[in-house]
PDB file of C-alpha atoms in Angstrom:
ATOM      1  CA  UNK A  57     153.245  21.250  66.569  1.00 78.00           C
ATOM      2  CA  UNK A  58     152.875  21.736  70.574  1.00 92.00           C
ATOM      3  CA  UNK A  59     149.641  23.680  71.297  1.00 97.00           C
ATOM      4  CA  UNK A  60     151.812  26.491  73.064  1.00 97.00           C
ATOM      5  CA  UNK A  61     154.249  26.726  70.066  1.00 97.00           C
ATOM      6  CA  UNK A  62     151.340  28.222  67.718  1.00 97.00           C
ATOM      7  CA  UNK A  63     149.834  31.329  66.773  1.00 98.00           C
ATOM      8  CA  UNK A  64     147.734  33.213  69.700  1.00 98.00           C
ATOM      9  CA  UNK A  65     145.100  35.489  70.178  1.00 98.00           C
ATOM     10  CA  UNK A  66     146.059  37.573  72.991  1.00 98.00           C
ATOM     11  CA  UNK A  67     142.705  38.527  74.505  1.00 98.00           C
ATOM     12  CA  UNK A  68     141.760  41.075  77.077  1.00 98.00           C
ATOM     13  CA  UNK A  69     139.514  43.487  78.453  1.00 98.00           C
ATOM     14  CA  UNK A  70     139.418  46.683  81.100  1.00 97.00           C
ATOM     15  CA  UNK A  71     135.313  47.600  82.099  1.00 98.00           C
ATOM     16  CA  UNK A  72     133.311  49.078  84.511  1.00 98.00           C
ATOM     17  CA  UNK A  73     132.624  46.051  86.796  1.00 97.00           C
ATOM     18  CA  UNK A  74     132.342  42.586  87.123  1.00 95.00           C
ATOM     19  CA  UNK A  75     128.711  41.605  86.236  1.00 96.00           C
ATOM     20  CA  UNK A  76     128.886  39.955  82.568  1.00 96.00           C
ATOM     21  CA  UNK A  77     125.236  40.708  81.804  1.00 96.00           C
ATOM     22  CA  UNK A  78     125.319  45.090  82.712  1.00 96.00           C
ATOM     23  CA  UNK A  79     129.161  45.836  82.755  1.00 97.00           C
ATOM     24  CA  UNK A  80     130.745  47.641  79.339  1.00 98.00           C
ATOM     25  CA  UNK A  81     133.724  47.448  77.951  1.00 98.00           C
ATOM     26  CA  UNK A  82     136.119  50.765  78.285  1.00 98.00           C
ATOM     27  CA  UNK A  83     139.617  49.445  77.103  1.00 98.00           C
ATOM     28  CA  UNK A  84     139.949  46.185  75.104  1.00 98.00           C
ATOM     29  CA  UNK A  85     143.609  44.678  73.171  1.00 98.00           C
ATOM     30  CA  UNK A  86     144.032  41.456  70.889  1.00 98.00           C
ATOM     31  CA  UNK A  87     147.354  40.680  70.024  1.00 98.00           C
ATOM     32  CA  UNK A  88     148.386  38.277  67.820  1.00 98.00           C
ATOM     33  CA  UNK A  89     151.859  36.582  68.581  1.00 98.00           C
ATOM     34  CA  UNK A  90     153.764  33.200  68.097  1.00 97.00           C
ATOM     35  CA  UNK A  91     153.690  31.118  65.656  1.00 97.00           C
ATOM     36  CA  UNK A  92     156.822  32.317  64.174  1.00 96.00           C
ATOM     37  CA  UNK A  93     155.370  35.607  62.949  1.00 97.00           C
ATOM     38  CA  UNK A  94     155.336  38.741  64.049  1.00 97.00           C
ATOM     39  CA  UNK A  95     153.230  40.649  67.042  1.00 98.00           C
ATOM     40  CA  UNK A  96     149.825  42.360  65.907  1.00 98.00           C
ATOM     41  CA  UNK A  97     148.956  44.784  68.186  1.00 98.00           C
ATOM     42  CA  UNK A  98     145.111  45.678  68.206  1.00 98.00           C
ATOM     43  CA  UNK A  99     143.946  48.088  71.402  1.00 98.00           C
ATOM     44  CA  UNK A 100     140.645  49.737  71.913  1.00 98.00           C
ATOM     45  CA  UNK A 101     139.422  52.528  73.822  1.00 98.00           C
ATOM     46  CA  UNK A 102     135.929  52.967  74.625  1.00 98.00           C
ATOM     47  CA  UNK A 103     133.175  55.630  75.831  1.00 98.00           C
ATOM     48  CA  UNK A 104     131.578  52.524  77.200  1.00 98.00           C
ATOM     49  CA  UNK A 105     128.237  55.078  77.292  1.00 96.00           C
ATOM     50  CA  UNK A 106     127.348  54.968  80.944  1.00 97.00           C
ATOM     51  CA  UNK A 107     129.696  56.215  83.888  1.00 97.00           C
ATOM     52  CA  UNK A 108     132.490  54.545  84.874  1.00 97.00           C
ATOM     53  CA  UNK A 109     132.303  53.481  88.772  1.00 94.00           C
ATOM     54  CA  UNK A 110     135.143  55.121  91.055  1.00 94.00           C
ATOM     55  CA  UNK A 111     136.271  51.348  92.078  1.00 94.00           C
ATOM     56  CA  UNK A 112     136.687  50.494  88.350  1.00 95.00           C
ATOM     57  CA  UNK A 113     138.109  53.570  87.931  1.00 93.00           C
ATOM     58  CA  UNK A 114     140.231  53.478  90.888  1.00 92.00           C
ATOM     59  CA  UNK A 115     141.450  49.848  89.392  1.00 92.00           C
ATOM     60  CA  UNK A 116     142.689  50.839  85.602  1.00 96.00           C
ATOM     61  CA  UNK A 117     142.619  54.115  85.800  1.00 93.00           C
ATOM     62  CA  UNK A 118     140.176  55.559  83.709  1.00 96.00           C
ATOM     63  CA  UNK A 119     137.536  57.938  84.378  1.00 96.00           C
ATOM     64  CA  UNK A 120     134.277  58.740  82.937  1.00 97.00           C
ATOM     65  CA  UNK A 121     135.165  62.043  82.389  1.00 96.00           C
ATOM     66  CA  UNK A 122     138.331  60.962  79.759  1.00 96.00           C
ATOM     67  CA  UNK A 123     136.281  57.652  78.319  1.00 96.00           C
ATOM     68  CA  UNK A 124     133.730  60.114  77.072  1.00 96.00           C
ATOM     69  CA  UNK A 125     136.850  62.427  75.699  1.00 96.00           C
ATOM     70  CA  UNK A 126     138.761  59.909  74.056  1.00 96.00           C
ATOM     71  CA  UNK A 127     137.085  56.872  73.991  1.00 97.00           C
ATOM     72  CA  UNK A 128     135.506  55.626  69.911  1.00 98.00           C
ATOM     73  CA  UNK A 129     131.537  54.716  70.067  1.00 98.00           C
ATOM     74  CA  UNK A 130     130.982  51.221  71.912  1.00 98.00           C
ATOM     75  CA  UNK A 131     128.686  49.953  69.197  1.00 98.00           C
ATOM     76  CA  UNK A 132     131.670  50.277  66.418  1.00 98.00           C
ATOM     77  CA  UNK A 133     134.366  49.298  68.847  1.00 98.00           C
ATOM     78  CA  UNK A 134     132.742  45.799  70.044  1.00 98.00           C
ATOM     79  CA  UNK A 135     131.782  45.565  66.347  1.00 98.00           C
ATOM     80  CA  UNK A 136     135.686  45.540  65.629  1.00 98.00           C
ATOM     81  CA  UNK A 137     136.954  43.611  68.478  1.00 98.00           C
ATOM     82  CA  UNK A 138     134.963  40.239  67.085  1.00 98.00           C
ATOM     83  CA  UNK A 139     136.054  41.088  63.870  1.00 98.00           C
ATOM     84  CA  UNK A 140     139.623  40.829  64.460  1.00 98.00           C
ATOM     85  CA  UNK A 141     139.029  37.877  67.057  1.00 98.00           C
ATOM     86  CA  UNK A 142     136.800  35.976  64.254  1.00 98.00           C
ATOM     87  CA  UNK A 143     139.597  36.745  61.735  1.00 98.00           C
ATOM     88  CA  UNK A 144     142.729  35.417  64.172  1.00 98.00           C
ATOM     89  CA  UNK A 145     140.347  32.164  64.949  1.00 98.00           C
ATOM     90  CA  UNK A 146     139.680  31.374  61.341  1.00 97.00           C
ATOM     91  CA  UNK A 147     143.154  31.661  60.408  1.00 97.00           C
ATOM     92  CA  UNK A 148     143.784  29.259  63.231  1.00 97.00           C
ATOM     93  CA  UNK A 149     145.074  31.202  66.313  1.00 98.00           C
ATOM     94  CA  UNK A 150     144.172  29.932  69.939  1.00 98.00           C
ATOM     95  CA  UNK A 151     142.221  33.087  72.041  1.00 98.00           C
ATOM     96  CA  UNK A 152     143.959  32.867  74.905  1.00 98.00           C
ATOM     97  CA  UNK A 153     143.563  35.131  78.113  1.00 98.00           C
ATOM     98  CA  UNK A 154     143.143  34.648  81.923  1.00 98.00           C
ATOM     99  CA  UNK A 155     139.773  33.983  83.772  1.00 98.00           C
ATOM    100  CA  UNK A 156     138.948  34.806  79.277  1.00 98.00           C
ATOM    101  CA  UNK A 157     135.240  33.145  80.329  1.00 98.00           C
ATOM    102  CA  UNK A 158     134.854  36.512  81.978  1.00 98.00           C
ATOM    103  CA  UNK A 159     135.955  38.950  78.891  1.00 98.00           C
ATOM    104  CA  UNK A 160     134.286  36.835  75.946  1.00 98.00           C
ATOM    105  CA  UNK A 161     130.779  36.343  77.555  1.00 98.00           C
ATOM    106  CA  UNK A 162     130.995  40.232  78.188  1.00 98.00           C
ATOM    107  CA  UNK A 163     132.402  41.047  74.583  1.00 98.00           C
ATOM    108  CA  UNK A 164     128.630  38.940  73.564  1.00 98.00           C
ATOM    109  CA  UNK A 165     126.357  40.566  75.738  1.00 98.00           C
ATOM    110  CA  UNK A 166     128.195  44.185  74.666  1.00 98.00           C
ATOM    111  CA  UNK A 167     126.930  42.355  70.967  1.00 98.00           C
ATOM    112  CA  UNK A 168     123.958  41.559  71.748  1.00 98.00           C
ATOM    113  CA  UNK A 169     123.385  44.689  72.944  1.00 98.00           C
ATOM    114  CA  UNK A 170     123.936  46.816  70.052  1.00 98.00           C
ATOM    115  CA  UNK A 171     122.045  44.539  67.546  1.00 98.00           C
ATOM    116  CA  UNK A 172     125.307  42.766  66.304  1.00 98.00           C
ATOM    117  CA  UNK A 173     126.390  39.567  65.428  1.00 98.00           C
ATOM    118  CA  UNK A 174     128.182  37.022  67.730  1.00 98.00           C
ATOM    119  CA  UNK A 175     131.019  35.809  67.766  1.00 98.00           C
ATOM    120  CA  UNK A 176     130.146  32.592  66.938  1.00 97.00           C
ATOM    121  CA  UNK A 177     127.993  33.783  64.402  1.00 98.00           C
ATOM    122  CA  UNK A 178     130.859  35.160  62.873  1.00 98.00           C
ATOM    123  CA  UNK A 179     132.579  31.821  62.844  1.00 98.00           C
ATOM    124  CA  UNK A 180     129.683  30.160  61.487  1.00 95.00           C
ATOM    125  CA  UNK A 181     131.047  26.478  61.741  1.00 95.00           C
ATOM    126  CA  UNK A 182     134.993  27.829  62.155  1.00 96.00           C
ATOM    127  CA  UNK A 183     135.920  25.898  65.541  1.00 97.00           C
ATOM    128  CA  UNK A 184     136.799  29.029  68.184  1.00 98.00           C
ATOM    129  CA  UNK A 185     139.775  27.162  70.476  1.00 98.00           C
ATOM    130  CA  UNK A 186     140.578  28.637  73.418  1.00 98.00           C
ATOM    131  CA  UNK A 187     143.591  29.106  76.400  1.00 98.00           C
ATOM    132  CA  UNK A 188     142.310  30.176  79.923  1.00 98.00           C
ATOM    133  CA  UNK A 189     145.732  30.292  81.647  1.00 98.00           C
ATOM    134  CA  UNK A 190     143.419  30.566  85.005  1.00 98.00           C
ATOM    135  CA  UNK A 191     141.603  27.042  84.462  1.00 98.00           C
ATOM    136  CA  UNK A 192     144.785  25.632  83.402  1.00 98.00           C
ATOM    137  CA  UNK A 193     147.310  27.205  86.032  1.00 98.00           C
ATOM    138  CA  UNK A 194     144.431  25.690  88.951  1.00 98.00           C
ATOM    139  CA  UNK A 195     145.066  22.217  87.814  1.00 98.00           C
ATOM    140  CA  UNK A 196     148.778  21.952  86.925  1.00 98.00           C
ATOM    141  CA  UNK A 197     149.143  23.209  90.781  1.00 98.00           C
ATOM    142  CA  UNK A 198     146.097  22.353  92.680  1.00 97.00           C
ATOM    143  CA  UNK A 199     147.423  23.122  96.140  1.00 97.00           C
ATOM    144  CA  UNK A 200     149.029  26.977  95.698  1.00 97.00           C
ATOM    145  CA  UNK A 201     147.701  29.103  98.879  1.00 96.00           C
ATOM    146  CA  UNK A 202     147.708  32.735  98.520  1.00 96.00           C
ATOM    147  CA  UNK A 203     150.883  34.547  98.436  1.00 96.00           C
ATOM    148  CA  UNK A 204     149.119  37.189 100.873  1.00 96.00           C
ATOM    149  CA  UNK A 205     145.731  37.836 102.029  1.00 95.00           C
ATOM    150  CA  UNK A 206     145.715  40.494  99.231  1.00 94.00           C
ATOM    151  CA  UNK A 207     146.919  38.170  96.423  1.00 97.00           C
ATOM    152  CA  UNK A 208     144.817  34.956  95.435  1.00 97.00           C
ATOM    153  CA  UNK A 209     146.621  31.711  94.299  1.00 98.00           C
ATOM    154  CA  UNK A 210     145.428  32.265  90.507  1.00 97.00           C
ATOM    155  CA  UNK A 211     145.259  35.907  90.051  1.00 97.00           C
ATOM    156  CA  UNK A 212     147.375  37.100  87.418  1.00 98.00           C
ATOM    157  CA  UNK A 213     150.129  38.771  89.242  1.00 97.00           C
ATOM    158  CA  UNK A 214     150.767  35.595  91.196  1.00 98.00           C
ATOM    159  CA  UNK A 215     151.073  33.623  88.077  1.00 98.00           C
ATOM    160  CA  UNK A 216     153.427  35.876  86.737  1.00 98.00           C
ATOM    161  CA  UNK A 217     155.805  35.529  89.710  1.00 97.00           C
ATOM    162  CA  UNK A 218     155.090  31.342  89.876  1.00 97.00           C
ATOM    163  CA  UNK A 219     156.612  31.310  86.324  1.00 98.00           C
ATOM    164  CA  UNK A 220     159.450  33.570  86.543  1.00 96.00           C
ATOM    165  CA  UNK A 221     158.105  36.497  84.419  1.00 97.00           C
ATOM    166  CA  UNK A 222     158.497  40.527  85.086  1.00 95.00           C
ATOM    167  CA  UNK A 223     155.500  42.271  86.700  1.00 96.00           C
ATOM    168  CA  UNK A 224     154.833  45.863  86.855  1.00 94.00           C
ATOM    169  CA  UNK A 225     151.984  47.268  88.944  1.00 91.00           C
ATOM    170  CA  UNK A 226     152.002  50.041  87.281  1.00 88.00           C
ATOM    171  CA  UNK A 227     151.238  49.032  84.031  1.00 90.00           C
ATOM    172  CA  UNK A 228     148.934  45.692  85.316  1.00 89.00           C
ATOM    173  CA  UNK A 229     145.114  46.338  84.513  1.00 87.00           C
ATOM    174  CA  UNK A 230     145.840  47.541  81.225  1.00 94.00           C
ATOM    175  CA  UNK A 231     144.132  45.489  78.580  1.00 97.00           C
ATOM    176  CA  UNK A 232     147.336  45.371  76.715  1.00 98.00           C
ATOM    177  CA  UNK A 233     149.606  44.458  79.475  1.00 97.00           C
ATOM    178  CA  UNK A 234     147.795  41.602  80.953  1.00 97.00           C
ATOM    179  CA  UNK A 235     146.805  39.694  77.152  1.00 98.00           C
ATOM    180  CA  UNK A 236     150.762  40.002  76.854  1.00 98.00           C
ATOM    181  CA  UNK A 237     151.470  38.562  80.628  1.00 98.00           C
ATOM    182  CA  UNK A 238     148.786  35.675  79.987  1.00 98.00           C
ATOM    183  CA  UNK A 239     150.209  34.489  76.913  1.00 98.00           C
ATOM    184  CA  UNK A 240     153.385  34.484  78.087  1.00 98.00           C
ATOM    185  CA  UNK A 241     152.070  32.567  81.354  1.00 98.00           C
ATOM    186  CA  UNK A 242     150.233  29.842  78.232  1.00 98.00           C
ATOM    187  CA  UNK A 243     153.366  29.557  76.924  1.00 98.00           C
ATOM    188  CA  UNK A 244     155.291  28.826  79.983  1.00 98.00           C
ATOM    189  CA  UNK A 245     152.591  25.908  81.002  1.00 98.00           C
ATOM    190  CA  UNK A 246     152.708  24.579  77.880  1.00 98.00           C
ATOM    191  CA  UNK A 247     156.540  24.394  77.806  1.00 98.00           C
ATOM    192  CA  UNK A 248     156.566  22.841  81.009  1.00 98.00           C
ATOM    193  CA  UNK A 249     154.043  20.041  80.436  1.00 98.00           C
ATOM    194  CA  UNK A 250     156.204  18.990  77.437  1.00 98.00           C
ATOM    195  CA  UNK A 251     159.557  19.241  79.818  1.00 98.00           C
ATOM    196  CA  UNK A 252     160.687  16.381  81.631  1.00 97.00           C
ATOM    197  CA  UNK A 253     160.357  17.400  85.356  1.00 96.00           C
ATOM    198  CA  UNK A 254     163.763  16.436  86.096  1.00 96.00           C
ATOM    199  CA  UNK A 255     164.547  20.100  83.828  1.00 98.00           C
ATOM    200  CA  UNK A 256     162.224  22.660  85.710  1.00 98.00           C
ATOM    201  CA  UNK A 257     163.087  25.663  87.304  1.00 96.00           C
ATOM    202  CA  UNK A 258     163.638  24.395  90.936  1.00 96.00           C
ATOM    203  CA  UNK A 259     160.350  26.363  92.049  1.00 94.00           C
ATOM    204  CA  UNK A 260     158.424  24.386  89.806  1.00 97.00           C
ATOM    205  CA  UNK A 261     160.063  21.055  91.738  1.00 96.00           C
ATOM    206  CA  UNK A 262     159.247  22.425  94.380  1.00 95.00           C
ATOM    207  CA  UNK A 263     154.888  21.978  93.730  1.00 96.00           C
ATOM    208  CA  UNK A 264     153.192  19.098  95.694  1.00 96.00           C
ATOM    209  CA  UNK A 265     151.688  16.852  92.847  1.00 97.00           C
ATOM    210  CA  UNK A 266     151.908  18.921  89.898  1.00 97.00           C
ATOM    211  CA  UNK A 267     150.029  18.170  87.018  1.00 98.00           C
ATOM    212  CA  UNK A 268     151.384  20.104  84.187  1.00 98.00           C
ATOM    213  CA  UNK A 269     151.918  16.353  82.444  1.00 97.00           C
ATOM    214  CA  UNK A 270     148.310  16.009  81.834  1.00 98.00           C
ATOM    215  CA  UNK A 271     148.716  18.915  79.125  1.00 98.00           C
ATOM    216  CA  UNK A 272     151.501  17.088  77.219  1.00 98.00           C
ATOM    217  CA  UNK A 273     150.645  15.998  73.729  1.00 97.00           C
ATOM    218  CA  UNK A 274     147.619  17.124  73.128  1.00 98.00           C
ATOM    219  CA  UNK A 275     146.422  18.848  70.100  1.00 97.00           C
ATOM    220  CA  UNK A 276     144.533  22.465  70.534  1.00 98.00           C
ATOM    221  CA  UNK A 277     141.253  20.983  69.948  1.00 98.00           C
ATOM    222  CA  UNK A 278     141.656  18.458  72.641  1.00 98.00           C
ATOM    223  CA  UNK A 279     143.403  21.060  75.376  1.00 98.00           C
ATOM    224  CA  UNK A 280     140.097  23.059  74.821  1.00 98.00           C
ATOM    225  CA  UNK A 281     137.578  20.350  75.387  1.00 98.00           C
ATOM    226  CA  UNK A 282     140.035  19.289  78.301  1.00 98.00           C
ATOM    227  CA  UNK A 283     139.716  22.875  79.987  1.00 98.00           C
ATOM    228  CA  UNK A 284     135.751  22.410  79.874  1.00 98.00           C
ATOM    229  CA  UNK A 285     135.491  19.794  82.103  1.00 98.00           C
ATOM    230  CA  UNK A 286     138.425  21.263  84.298  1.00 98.00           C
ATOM    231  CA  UNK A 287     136.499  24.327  84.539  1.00 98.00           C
ATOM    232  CA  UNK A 288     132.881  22.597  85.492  1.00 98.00           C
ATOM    233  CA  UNK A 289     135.180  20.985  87.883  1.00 98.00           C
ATOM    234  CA  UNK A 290     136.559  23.687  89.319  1.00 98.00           C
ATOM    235  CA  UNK A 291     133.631  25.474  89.680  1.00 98.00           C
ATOM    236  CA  UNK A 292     131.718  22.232  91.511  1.00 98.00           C
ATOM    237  CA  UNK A 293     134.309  22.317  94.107  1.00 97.00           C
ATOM    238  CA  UNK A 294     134.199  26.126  94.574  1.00 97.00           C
ATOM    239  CA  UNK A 295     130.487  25.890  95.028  1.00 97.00           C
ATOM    240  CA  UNK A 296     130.673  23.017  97.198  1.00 97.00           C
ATOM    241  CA  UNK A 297     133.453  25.223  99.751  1.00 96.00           C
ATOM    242  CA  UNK A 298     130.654  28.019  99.229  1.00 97.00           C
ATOM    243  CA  UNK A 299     128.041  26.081 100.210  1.00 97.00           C
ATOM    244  CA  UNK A 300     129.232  25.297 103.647  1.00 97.00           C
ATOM    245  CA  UNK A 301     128.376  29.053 104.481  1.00 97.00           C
ATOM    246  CA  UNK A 302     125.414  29.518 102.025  1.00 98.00           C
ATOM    247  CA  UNK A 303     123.442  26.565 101.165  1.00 97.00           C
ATOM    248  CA  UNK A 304     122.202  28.220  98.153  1.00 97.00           C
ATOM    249  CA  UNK A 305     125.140  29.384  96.657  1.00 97.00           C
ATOM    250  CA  UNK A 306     125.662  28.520  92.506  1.00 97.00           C
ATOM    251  CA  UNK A 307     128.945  28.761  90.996  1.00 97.00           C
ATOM    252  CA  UNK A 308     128.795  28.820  87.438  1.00 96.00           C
ATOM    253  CA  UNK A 309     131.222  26.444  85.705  1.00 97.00           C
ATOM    254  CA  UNK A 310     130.265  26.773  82.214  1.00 98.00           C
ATOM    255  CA  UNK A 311     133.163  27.732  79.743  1.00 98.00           C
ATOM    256  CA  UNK A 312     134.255  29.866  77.654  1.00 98.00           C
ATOM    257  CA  UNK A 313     131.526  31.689  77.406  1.00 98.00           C
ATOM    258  CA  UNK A 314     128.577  31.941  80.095  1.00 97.00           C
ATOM    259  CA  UNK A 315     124.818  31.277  78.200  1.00 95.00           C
ATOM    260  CA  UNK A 316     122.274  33.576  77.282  1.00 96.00           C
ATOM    261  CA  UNK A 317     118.896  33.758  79.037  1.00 90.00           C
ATOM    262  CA  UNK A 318     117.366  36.297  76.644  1.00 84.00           C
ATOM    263  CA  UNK A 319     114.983  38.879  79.010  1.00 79.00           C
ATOM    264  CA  UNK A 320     111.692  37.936  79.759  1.00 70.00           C
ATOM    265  CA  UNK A 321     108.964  39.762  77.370  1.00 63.00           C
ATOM    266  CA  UNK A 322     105.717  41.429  78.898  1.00 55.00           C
ATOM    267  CA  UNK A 323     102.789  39.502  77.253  1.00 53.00           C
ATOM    268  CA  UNK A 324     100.579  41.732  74.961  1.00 55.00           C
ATOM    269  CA  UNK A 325      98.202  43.939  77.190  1.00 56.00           C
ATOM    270  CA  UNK A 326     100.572  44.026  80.475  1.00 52.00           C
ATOM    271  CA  UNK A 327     100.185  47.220  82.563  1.00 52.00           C
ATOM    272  CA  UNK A 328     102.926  50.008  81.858  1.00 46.00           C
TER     273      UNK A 328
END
């Protein structure tokens, strides 16, 4: 079976900023889907226990004031995300989400955090196999520019236009919504790298040098290795561009899931 043609793991999360290592999760969804069975919805929302910036709150739409109403205890609710995303990967779904590097390495340190076990300690030695539709999406079409200075070439509200599917800003920035839009987008890609070009939708034709072929045929075990070198990649030529204004800039292209540096422990006797 065609990697895209099997179960997923719909994967996303909604937090309080972008920094992997401080940020908390305050709306989370895994939905399981394809495969020929039927769509498992799984949403969380979460008192993420510390306030909720206005520009995160300004971008999904929650405040501190109603994550502390409504929102379950963070501990429990991280505790249950990795249990349904262990359970979907060891009966052999694909996690699959866009720029997902971002939402499972902060789903580990939210883990870590509260004392609980990994992910992959969950899995024990259960392969986890995942679909970034944003590492994959940069190489099938290499050369996109931005649609506006407003709109980047891999966000995922571009994507969803490139491949012909609805988009609602009102409802983008939910968890929910945006696992459903990058599955869909997985699912596209992968129907397109096993489509003879000759069949595309004429905006497809339309890419200089696409490279969708170089997903064809592979297994899901093989697409994921594939999408860590594309990543490191990707990242080495985004730090390189960086680099020609700040000579010290690092771009991190490990994937899917950033490592942990454990904090550094005061030796015995340190001054308070």
């Amino acid at each position: 079976m065609s990697w895209h043609l099997g179960r997923f793991a719909a994967f996303d999360t909604e937090t309080t900023g972008i920094d992997v290592e401080s940020d908390r999760i305050v709306t989370a969804a895994v939905y399981g889907l394809g495969g020929e069975q039927p769509v498992e919805p799984h949403d969380w929302f979460v008192d993420p226990g510390i306030e909720i910036p206005e520009d995160a709150a300004r971008i999904h739409g929650i405040t501190t004031e109603e994550a502390q109403t409504k929102g379950e205890p963070a501990a429990g609710a991280v505790d249950y995300i990795a249990d349904v995303l262990a359970g979907y990967a060891r009966e052999g779904a694909t996690v699959v989400g866009h720029n997902v590097v971002y939402d499972l390495t902060l789903l580990d340190r939210e883990l870590r955090r509260y004392g609980l076990s990994t992910l992959q300690e969950r899995l024990g030695l259960h392969p986890l196999y995942v679909i970034d539709t944003r590492v994959l999406d940069k190489h099938a079409d290499q050369f996109r520019k931005r649609p506006s200075k407003t709109q980047g070439p891999q966000q995922l509200k571009t994507l969803a236009q490139v491949y012909e599917l609805p988009w609602d800003d009102s409802e983008a920035h939910g968890a929910s919504y945006d696992a459903l839009i990058a599955a869909r987008v997985a699912h596209r890609i992968g129907t397109l790298a096993h489509t003879a070009r000759a069949d595309w939708p004429e905006r497809i034709r339309q890419v200089r040098r696409p490279r969708y072929a170089d997903f064809a045929g592979l297994t899901v075990a093989e697409l994921h290795a594939k999408q860590i070198e594309l990543a490191a990649e990707q990242a080495a030529g985004l730090q390189a561009h960086f680099r020609k204004k700040d000579p010290t800039a690092v771009v991190d292209g490990t994937w899917p899931l950033r490592p942990y540096a454990a904090p550094a422990t005061e030796p015995e006797g340190a001054p308070a």
